[in-house]
PDB file of C-alpha atoms in Angstrom:
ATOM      1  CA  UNK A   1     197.567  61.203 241.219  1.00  0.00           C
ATOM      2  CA  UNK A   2     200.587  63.238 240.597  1.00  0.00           C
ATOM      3  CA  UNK A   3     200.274  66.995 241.824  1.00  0.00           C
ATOM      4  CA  UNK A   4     202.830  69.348 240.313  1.00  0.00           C
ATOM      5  CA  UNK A   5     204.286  71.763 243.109  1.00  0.00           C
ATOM      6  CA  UNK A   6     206.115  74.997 243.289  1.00  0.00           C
ATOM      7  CA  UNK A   7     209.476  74.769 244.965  1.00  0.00           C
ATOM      8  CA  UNK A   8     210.160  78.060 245.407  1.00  0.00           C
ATOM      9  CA  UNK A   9     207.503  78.604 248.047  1.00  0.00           C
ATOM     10  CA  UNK A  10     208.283  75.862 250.173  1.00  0.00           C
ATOM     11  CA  UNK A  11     206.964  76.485 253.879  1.00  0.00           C
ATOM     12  CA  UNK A  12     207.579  74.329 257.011  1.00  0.00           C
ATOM     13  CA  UNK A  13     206.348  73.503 260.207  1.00  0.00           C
ATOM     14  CA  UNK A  14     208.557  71.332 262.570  1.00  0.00           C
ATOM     15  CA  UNK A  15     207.048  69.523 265.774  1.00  0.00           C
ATOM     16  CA  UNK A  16     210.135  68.078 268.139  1.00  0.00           C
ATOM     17  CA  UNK A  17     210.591  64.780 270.582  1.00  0.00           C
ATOM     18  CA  UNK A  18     207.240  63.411 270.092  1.00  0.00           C
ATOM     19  CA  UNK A  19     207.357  60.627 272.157  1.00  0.00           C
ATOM     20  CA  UNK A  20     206.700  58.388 269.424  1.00  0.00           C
ATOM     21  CA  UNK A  21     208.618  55.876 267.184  1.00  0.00           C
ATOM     22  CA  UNK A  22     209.534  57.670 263.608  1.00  0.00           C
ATOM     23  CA  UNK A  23     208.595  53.848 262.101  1.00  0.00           C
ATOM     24  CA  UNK A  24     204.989  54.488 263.254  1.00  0.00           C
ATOM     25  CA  UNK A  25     204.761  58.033 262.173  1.00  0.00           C
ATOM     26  CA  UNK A  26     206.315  57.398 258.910  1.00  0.00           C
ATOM     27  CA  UNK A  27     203.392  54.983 257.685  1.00  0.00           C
ATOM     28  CA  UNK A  28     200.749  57.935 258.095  1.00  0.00           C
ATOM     29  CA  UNK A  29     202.896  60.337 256.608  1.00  0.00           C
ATOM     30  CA  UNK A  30     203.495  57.805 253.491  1.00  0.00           C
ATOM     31  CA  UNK A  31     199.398  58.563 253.023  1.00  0.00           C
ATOM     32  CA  UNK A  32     199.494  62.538 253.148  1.00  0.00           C
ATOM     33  CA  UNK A  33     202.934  63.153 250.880  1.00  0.00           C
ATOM     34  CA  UNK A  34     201.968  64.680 247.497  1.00  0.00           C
ATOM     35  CA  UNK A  35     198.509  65.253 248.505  1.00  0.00           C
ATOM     36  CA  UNK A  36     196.647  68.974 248.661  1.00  0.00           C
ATOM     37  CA  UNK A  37     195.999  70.265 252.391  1.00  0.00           C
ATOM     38  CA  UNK A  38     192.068  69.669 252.371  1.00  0.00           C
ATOM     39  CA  UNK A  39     192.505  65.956 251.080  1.00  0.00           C
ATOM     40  CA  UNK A  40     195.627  65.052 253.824  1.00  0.00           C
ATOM     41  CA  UNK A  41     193.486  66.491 256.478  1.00  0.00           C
ATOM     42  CA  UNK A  42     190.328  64.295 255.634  1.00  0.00           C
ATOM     43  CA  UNK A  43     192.529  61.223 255.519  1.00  0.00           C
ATOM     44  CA  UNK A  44     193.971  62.319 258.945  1.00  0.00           C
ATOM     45  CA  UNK A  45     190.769  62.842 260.375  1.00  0.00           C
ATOM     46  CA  UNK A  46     189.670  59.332 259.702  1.00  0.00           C
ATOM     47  CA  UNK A  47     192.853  57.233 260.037  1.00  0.00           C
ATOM     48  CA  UNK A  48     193.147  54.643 263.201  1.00  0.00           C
ATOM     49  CA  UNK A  49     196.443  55.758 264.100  1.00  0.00           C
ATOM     50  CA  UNK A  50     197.728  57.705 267.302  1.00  0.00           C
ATOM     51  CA  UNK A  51     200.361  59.132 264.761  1.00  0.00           C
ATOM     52  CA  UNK A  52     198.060  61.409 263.011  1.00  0.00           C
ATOM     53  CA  UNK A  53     197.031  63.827 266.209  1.00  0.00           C
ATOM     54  CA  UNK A  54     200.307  65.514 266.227  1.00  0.00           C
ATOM     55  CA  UNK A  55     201.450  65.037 262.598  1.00  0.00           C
ATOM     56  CA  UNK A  56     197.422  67.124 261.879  1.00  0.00           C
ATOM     57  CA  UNK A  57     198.878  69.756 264.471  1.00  0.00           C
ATOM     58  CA  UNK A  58     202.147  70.220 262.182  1.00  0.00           C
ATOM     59  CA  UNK A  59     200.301  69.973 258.947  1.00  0.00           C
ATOM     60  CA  UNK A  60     197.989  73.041 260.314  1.00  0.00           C
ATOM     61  CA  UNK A  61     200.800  74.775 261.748  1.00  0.00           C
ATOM     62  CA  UNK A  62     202.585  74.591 257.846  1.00  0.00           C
ATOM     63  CA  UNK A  63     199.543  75.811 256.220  1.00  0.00           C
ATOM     64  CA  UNK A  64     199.317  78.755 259.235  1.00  0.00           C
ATOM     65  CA  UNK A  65     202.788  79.340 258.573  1.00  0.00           C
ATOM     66  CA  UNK A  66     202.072  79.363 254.549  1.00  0.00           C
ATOM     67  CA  UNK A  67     199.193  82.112 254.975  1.00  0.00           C
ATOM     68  CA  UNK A  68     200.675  84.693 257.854  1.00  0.00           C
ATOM     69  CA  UNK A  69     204.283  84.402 256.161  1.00  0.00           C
ATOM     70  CA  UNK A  70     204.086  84.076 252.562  1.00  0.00           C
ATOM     71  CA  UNK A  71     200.692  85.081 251.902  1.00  0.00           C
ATOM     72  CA  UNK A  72     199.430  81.976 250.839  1.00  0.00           C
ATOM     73  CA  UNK A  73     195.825  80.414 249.978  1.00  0.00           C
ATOM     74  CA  UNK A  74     195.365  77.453 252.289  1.00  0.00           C
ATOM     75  CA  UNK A  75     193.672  75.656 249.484  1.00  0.00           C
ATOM     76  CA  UNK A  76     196.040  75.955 246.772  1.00  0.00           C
ATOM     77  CA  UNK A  77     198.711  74.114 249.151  1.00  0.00           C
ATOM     78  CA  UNK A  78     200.134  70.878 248.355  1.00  0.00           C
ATOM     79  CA  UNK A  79     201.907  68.493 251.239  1.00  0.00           C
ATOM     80  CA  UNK A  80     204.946  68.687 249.010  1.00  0.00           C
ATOM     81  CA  UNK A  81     207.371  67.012 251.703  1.00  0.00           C
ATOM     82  CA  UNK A  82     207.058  64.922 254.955  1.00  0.00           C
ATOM     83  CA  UNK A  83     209.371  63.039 256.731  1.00  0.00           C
ATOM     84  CA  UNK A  84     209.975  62.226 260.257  1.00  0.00           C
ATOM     85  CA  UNK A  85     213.769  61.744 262.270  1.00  0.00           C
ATOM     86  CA  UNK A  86     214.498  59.893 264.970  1.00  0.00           C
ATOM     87  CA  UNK A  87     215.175  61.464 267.796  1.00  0.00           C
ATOM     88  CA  UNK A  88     216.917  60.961 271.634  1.00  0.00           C
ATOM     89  CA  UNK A  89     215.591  57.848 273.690  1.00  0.00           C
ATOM     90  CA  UNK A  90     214.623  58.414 276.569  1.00  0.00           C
ATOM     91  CA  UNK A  91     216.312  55.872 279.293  1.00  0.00           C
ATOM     92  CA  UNK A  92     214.700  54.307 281.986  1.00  0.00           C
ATOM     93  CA  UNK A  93     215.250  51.363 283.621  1.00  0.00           C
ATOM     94  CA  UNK A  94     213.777  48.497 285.365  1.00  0.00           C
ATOM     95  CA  UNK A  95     214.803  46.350 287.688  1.00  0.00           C
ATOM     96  CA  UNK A  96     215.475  42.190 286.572  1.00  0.00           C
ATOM     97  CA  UNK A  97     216.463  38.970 288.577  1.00  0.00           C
ATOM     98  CA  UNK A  98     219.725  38.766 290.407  1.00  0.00           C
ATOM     99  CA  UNK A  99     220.198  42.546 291.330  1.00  0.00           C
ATOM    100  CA  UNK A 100     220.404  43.395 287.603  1.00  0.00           C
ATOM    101  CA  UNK A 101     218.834  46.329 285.597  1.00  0.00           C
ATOM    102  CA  UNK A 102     217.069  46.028 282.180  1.00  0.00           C
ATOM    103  CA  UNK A 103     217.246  49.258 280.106  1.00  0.00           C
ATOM    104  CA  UNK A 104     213.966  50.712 278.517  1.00  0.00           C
ATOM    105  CA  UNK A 105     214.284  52.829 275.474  1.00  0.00           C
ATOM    106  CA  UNK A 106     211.568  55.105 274.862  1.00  0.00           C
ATOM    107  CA  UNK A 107     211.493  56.605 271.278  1.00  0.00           C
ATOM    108  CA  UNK A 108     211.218  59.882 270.291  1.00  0.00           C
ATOM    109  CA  UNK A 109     210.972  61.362 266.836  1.00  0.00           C
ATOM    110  CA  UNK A 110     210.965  64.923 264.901  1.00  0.00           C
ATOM    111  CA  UNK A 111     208.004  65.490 262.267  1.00  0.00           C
ATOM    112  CA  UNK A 112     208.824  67.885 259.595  1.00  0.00           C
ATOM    113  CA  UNK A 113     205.933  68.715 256.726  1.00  0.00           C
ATOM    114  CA  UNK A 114     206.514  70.731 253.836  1.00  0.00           C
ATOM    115  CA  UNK A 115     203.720  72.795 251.908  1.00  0.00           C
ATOM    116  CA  UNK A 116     203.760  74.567 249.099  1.00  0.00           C
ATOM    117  CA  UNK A 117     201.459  76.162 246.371  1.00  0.00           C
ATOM    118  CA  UNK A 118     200.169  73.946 243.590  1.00  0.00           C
ATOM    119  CA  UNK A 119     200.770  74.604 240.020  1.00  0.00           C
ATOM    120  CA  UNK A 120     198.411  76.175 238.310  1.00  0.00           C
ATOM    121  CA  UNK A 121     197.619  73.193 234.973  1.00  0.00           C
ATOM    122  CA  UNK A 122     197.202  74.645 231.555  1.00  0.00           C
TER     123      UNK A 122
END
């Protein structure tokens, strides 16, 4: 189902090192992209993934954002972009066999989500 969106309105909402790999978030935000904000949140809600607690606290920070700032009807949004960058690892190490050191990389990653109005259809 293809949703037609404004671009002019565009509103974001950014959420920063989420200790999380961007591979994993990227497969729930694949589901919500193109969808309105009362369908992503439903499919949020009831998806198995850790991902979707903080990527639902961006999406509701975008459509806040949408309604103090631009004036905006929370259900006439659309999630008209989402995307998520990888950000700094975090380094820690552990200790191997022979006095040597094994580095751990923990992921982090930087959700970004995109609403805007939806097109009124004639």
């Amino acid at each position: 189902m293809a949703v037609a969106v404004d671009d002019t309105q565009e509103v974001k909402a950014v959420a920063r090192h989420i200790r999380m790999s961007p591979t994993k978030v990227r497969r729930v935000l694949d589901q919500i992209r193109g969808r309105t904000y009362q369908d992503a949140l439903i499919v949020l809600r009831f998806m198995p993934y850790r991902a979707c607690e903080p990527i639902l606290k961006v999406l509701r920070s975008a459509a806040a954002n949408a309604e103090h700032n631009e004036g905006l009807d929370r259900s006439s949004l659309v999630v008209s972009q989402a995307f998520a960058d990888q950000g700094i690892y975090l380094r820690r190490y552990r200790p191997r066999a022979q006095g040597r050191v094994y580095q751990i990389r923990k992921p982090t990653c930087h959700i970004t989500i995109f609403v805007a109005p939806q097109l009124e259809e004639e």
